[in-house]
Each structure stands twice: as structure tokens, then as C-alpha cells.
Amino acid sequence: MHSALAAVLYHGYEGTEGLTGYPNTGTWLIFGVILVPIYIMVAAWFLGSPRDTKTGLLGVTYLVGIATQMWVGMLIFTLLLGIIFYGGLPRVFSFLPIVP
């Protein structure tokens, strides 16, 4: 019964097959190309003229906070998708006790 249900729900795919996790091509594309304007903006806060270090640090704090919220939220969402649609957590999180 379990294998028949797994075949219907997961279509023969395992939750941890293949290369999962960090880094892949998309990671290098995002951090190396797409975020270049952000890197330039942060550098301009500290290297440009006139300089305001306090405001620059406030901006960096906001950027780190927003990025952390997005990454943690997507991590939780990814774990939920793995449990719901693939029957378990990704291989990287196999040490957690909720892996079936």
C-alpha cells in the first residue's frame, strides 16, 4: 500500500535524488551578476562623497535583515515542500528527527 501511494504521489522521484543544495549555477548567477548593482550601491555608501557612515551602516543592517528574512522563509518553505511532495527532507537535513 505504501509503495502504491508513493508511486501516485511522487511519480517515482525520491526526495533526495540528484544534486541538491548549494552551490549550483543559479547561485553563481545571482551572487555574481544580478546583485552587482547592490554591491555598487553599498560601496558608494562608504566610498562616495559625502559620506555618512551611520546611515551607511543602517542601510547595510536593513539589507542584511531583509535578506535573512527571505532566506529563512524560503528554507522553511523548501523543507515543507520536501515533506509534502517528496516524502521527506532534503539529504542535507537528514539528521533531523522528522525524516520518515
CSV table of N, CA and C in Angstrom, one decimal:
chain,number,residue,atom,x,y,z
A,1,MET,N,0.8,-1.2,0.0
A,1,MET,CA,0.0,0.0,0.0
A,1,MET,C,0.9,1.3,0.0
A,2,HIS,N,1.9,1.2,0.8
A,2,HIS,CA,2.8,2.4,0.9
A,2,HIS,C,3.5,2.7,-0.4
A,3,SER,N,4.0,1.7,-1.1
A,3,SER,CA,4.7,1.9,-2.4
A,3,SER,C,3.7,2.3,-3.5
A,4,ALA,N,2.5,1.9,-3.4
A,4,ALA,CA,1.5,2.3,-4.4
A,4,ALA,C,1.1,3.8,-4.2
A,5,LEU,N,1.0,4.2,-2.9
A,5,LEU,CA,0.7,5.5,-2.6
A,5,LEU,C,1.9,6.4,-3.0
A,6,ALA,N,3.1,6.0,-2.7
A,6,ALA,CA,4.3,6.8,-3.0
A,6,ALA,C,4.4,6.9,-4.6
A,7,ALA,N,4.0,5.9,-5.3
A,7,ALA,CA,4.1,6.0,-6.8
A,7,ALA,C,3.1,7.0,-7.3
A,8,VAL,N,1.9,7.1,-6.7
A,8,VAL,CA,0.9,8.1,-7.1
A,8,VAL,C,1.3,9.5,-6.7
A,9,LEU,N,1.8,9.6,-5.5
A,9,LEU,CA,2.1,11.0,-5.0
A,9,LEU,C,3.4,11.5,-5.6
A,10,TYR,N,4.5,10.7,-5.7
A,10,TYR,CA,5.8,11.2,-6.0
A,10,TYR,C,6.3,10.8,-7.4
A,11,HIS,N,5.5,10.1,-8.2
A,11,HIS,CA,5.8,9.7,-9.6
A,11,HIS,C,7.1,9.1,-9.8
A,12,GLY,N,7.6,8.3,-8.8
A,12,GLY,CA,8.9,7.7,-9.0
A,12,GLY,C,10.1,8.5,-8.5
A,13,TYR,N,9.9,9.7,-8.1
A,13,TYR,CA,11.0,10.5,-7.7
A,13,TYR,C,11.2,10.4,-6.2
A,14,GLU,N,12.5,10.3,-5.8
A,14,GLU,CA,12.8,10.3,-4.4
A,14,GLU,C,13.1,11.7,-3.9
A,15,GLY,N,12.9,12.0,-2.6
A,15,GLY,CA,13.1,13.3,-2.1
A,15,GLY,C,14.5,13.8,-2.1
A,16,THR,N,15.5,12.9,-2.2
A,16,THR,CA,16.9,13.3,-2.1
A,16,THR,C,17.7,12.9,-3.3
A,17,GLU,N,17.1,12.7,-4.4
A,17,GLU,CA,17.8,12.2,-5.6
A,17,GLU,C,18.6,13.4,-6.2
A,18,GLY,N,19.7,13.1,-6.8
A,18,GLY,CA,20.4,14.2,-7.5
A,18,GLY,C,21.1,15.2,-6.7
A,19,LEU,N,21.7,16.2,-7.3
A,19,LEU,CA,22.4,17.2,-6.6
A,19,LEU,C,21.4,18.2,-6.0
A,20,THR,N,21.4,18.3,-4.7
A,20,THR,CA,20.5,19.3,-4.1
A,20,THR,C,21.4,20.2,-3.3
A,21,GLY,N,20.9,21.4,-3.1
A,21,GLY,CA,21.6,22.4,-2.2
A,21,GLY,C,22.4,23.4,-2.8
A,22,TYR,N,23.4,23.8,-2.1
A,22,TYR,CA,24.2,25.0,-2.5
A,22,TYR,C,25.6,24.5,-2.9
A,23,PRO,N,26.3,25.0,-3.8
A,23,PRO,CA,26.0,25.9,-4.8
A,23,PRO,C,25.7,25.3,-6.2
A,24,ASN,N,25.0,25.9,-7.0
A,24,ASN,CA,24.7,25.5,-8.4
A,24,ASN,C,24.9,26.7,-9.3
A,25,THR,N,24.5,26.5,-10.5
A,25,THR,CA,24.7,27.6,-11.5
A,25,THR,C,23.9,28.8,-11.1
A,26,GLY,N,22.7,28.6,-10.7
A,26,GLY,CA,21.8,29.7,-10.3
A,26,GLY,C,22.4,30.6,-9.2
A,27,THR,N,23.1,29.9,-8.2
A,27,THR,CA,23.7,30.6,-7.1
A,27,THR,C,24.8,31.6,-7.6
A,28,TRP,N,25.6,31.1,-8.5
A,28,TRP,CA,26.7,31.9,-9.0
A,28,TRP,C,26.1,33.1,-9.9
A,29,LEU,N,25.1,32.8,-10.6
A,29,LEU,CA,24.4,33.8,-11.4
A,29,LEU,C,23.9,34.9,-10.5
A,30,ILE,N,23.2,34.6,-9.5
A,30,ILE,CA,22.5,35.6,-8.6
A,30,ILE,C,23.6,36.4,-7.9
A,31,PHE,N,24.6,35.7,-7.2
A,31,PHE,CA,25.5,36.5,-6.5
A,31,PHE,C,26.6,37.2,-7.3
A,32,GLY,N,26.9,36.6,-8.5
A,32,GLY,CA,27.9,37.2,-9.3
A,32,GLY,C,27.5,38.2,-10.3
A,33,VAL,N,26.2,38.2,-10.8
A,33,VAL,CA,25.7,39.0,-11.8
A,33,VAL,C,24.6,39.9,-11.4
A,34,ILE,N,23.5,39.3,-10.9
A,34,ILE,CA,22.3,40.1,-10.6
A,34,ILE,C,22.5,41.0,-9.4
A,35,LEU,N,23.3,40.7,-8.5
A,35,LEU,CA,23.5,41.5,-7.3
A,35,LEU,C,24.6,42.6,-7.4
A,36,VAL,N,25.2,42.7,-8.6
A,36,VAL,CA,26.2,43.7,-8.8
A,36,VAL,C,25.7,45.1,-8.5
A,37,PRO,N,24.5,45.6,-8.9
A,37,PRO,CA,24.0,46.9,-8.5
A,37,PRO,C,23.9,47.1,-7.0
A,38,ILE,N,23.6,46.1,-6.3
A,38,ILE,CA,23.6,46.2,-4.8
A,38,ILE,C,25.0,46.4,-4.3
A,39,TYR,N,25.9,45.6,-4.8
A,39,TYR,CA,27.3,45.8,-4.4
A,39,TYR,C,27.8,47.2,-4.6
A,40,ILE,N,27.5,47.7,-5.8
A,40,ILE,CA,27.9,49.1,-6.1
A,40,ILE,C,27.3,50.1,-5.2
A,41,MET,N,26.0,49.9,-4.9
A,41,MET,CA,25.3,50.8,-4.0
A,41,MET,C,25.9,50.8,-2.6
A,42,VAL,N,26.2,49.6,-2.1
A,42,VAL,CA,26.8,49.6,-0.7
A,42,VAL,C,28.2,50.2,-0.7
A,43,ALA,N,28.9,49.9,-1.8
A,43,ALA,CA,30.3,50.5,-1.8
A,43,ALA,C,30.2,52.0,-1.9
A,44,ALA,N,29.2,52.6,-2.6
A,44,ALA,CA,29.0,54.0,-2.8
A,44,ALA,C,28.7,54.6,-1.4
A,45,TRP,N,27.9,53.9,-0.6
A,45,TRP,CA,27.6,54.5,0.7
A,45,TRP,C,28.8,54.8,1.5
A,46,PHE,N,29.9,54.0,1.4
A,46,PHE,CA,31.1,54.1,2.2
A,46,PHE,C,32.2,54.8,1.5
A,47,LEU,N,32.2,54.7,0.2
A,47,LEU,CA,33.4,55.3,-0.6
A,47,LEU,C,33.0,56.6,-1.3
A,48,GLY,N,31.7,56.9,-1.4
A,48,GLY,CA,31.3,58.1,-2.1
A,48,GLY,C,31.5,59.3,-1.3
A,49,SER,N,31.1,60.4,-1.9
A,49,SER,CA,31.2,61.7,-1.3
A,49,SER,C,29.8,62.4,-1.4
A,50,PRO,N,29.2,62.9,-0.4
A,50,PRO,CA,29.6,63.0,1.0
A,50,PRO,C,29.3,61.6,1.7
A,51,ARG,N,30.1,61.3,2.7
A,51,ARG,CA,30.0,60.1,3.4
A,51,ARG,C,29.2,60.3,4.7
A,52,ASP,N,28.4,59.3,5.0
A,52,ASP,CA,27.7,59.3,6.3
A,52,ASP,C,27.7,57.8,6.7
A,53,THR,N,28.7,57.5,7.6
A,53,THR,CA,28.9,56.1,8.0
A,53,THR,C,27.7,55.6,8.8
A,54,LYS,N,27.1,56.4,9.6
A,54,LYS,CA,26.0,55.9,10.4
A,54,LYS,C,24.8,55.5,9.4
A,55,THR,N,24.5,56.3,8.4
A,55,THR,CA,23.4,56.0,7.5
A,55,THR,C,23.8,54.8,6.7
A,56,GLY,N,25.1,54.7,6.3
A,56,GLY,CA,25.6,53.5,5.5
A,56,GLY,C,25.4,52.2,6.3
A,57,LEU,N,25.8,52.3,7.6
A,57,LEU,CA,25.6,51.1,8.4
A,57,LEU,C,24.1,50.7,8.7
A,58,LEU,N,23.3,51.7,8.8
A,58,LEU,CA,21.9,51.5,8.9
A,58,LEU,C,21.3,50.8,7.6
A,59,GLY,N,21.8,51.3,6.5
A,59,GLY,CA,21.4,50.6,5.2
A,59,GLY,C,21.9,49.2,5.1
A,60,VAL,N,23.1,48.9,5.5
A,60,VAL,CA,23.6,47.6,5.5
A,60,VAL,C,22.8,46.7,6.4
A,61,THR,N,22.5,47.2,7.6
A,61,THR,CA,21.7,46.5,8.5
A,61,THR,C,20.3,46.1,8.0
A,62,TYR,N,19.7,47.0,7.3
A,62,TYR,CA,18.4,46.8,6.6
A,62,TYR,C,18.6,45.7,5.6
A,63,LEU,N,19.6,45.8,4.7
A,63,LEU,CA,19.8,44.8,3.7
A,63,LEU,C,20.0,43.4,4.3
A,64,VAL,N,20.8,43.3,5.3
A,64,VAL,CA,21.1,42.0,5.9
A,64,VAL,C,19.8,41.5,6.6
A,65,GLY,N,19.0,42.3,7.2
A,65,GLY,CA,17.8,41.9,7.8
A,65,GLY,C,16.8,41.4,6.8
A,66,ILE,N,16.6,42.1,5.7
A,66,ILE,CA,15.7,41.7,4.6
A,66,ILE,C,16.2,40.4,4.0
A,67,ALA,N,17.5,40.3,3.7
A,67,ALA,CA,18.0,39.0,3.1
A,67,ALA,C,17.8,37.8,4.0
A,68,THR,N,18.1,38.1,5.3
A,68,THR,CA,17.9,37.0,6.3
A,68,THR,C,16.5,36.5,6.3
A,69,GLN,N,15.5,37.4,6.4
A,69,GLN,CA,14.1,37.0,6.4
A,69,GLN,C,13.7,36.2,5.2
A,70,MET,N,14.2,36.7,4.0
A,70,MET,CA,13.9,35.9,2.8
A,70,MET,C,14.5,34.5,2.8
A,71,TRP,N,15.8,34.4,3.2
A,71,TRP,CA,16.5,33.1,3.1
A,71,TRP,C,15.8,32.1,4.1
A,72,VAL,N,15.6,32.6,5.3
A,72,VAL,CA,15.0,31.7,6.3
A,72,VAL,C,13.6,31.3,5.9
A,73,GLY,N,12.8,32.3,5.4
A,73,GLY,CA,11.4,31.9,4.9
A,73,GLY,C,11.5,30.9,3.8
A,74,MET,N,12.4,31.1,2.9
A,74,MET,CA,12.5,30.1,1.8
A,74,MET,C,13.0,28.8,2.2
A,75,LEU,N,13.9,28.8,3.2
A,75,LEU,CA,14.4,27.5,3.8
A,75,LEU,C,13.2,26.7,4.4
A,76,ILE,N,12.4,27.4,5.2
A,76,ILE,CA,11.2,26.7,5.8
A,76,ILE,C,10.3,26.2,4.7
A,77,PHE,N,10.0,27.1,3.7
A,77,PHE,CA,9.1,26.7,2.6
A,77,PHE,C,9.7,25.5,1.9
A,78,THR,N,11.0,25.4,1.6
A,78,THR,CA,11.6,24.3,0.9
A,78,THR,C,11.5,23.0,1.7
A,79,LEU,N,11.7,23.1,3.0
A,79,LEU,CA,11.5,21.9,3.9
A,79,LEU,C,10.1,21.4,3.9
A,80,LEU,N,9.1,22.3,3.9
A,80,LEU,CA,7.7,21.9,3.8
A,80,LEU,C,7.4,21.3,2.5
A,81,LEU,N,7.9,21.8,1.4
A,81,LEU,CA,7.7,21.2,0.1
A,81,LEU,C,8.3,19.8,0.0
A,82,GLY,N,9.5,19.7,0.6
A,82,GLY,CA,10.1,18.4,0.6
A,82,GLY,C,9.3,17.3,1.3
A,83,ILE,N,8.8,17.7,2.5
A,83,ILE,CA,8.0,16.8,3.3
A,83,ILE,C,6.6,16.5,2.6
A,84,ILE,N,6.0,17.5,2.1
A,84,ILE,CA,4.6,17.3,1.5
A,84,ILE,C,4.7,16.6,0.2
A,85,PHE,N,5.6,17.0,-0.7
A,85,PHE,CA,5.6,16.4,-2.1
A,85,PHE,C,6.6,15.3,-2.4
A,86,TYR,N,7.7,15.2,-1.6
A,86,TYR,CA,8.7,14.3,-1.8
A,86,TYR,C,8.9,13.3,-0.7
A,87,GLY,N,8.1,13.4,0.4
A,87,GLY,CA,8.1,12.4,1.4
A,87,GLY,C,9.2,12.5,2.4
A,88,GLY,N,9.9,13.6,2.4
A,88,GLY,CA,11.0,13.7,3.4
A,88,GLY,C,11.8,15.0,3.2
A,89,LEU,N,12.7,15.2,4.1
A,89,LEU,CA,13.5,16.4,4.0
A,89,LEU,C,14.7,16.1,3.0
A,90,PRO,N,15.3,17.2,2.4
A,90,PRO,CA,16.4,17.0,1.6
A,90,PRO,C,17.6,16.3,2.4
A,91,ARG,N,18.5,15.7,1.6
A,91,ARG,CA,19.5,14.9,2.2
A,91,ARG,C,20.4,15.7,3.2
A,92,VAL,N,20.5,17.0,3.0
A,92,VAL,CA,21.3,17.9,3.8
A,92,VAL,C,20.7,17.9,5.3
A,93,PHE,N,19.4,17.8,5.4
A,93,PHE,CA,18.8,17.8,6.7
A,93,PHE,C,18.3,16.5,7.2
A,94,SER,N,19.0,15.4,6.8
A,94,SER,CA,18.6,14.1,7.2
A,94,SER,C,18.9,13.8,8.6
A,95,PHE,N,19.6,14.6,9.3
A,95,PHE,CA,19.9,14.4,10.7
A,95,PHE,C,18.7,14.8,11.6
A,96,LEU,N,17.7,15.5,11.0
A,96,LEU,CA,16.6,15.9,11.8
A,96,LEU,C,15.7,14.7,12.1
A,97,PRO,N,15.0,14.7,13.2
A,97,PRO,CA,14.2,13.5,13.6
A,97,PRO,C,12.9,13.3,12.8
A,98,ILE,N,12.5,14.3,12.0
A,98,ILE,CA,11.2,14.2,11.3
A,98,ILE,C,11.3,13.5,9.9
A,99,VAL,N,12.5,13.0,9.6
A,99,VAL,CA,12.7,12.3,8.4
A,99,VAL,C,12.1,10.9,8.5
A,100,PRO,N,11.1,10.5,7.6
A,100,PRO,CA,10.5,9.2,7.7
A,100,PRO,C,11.4,8.1,7.4
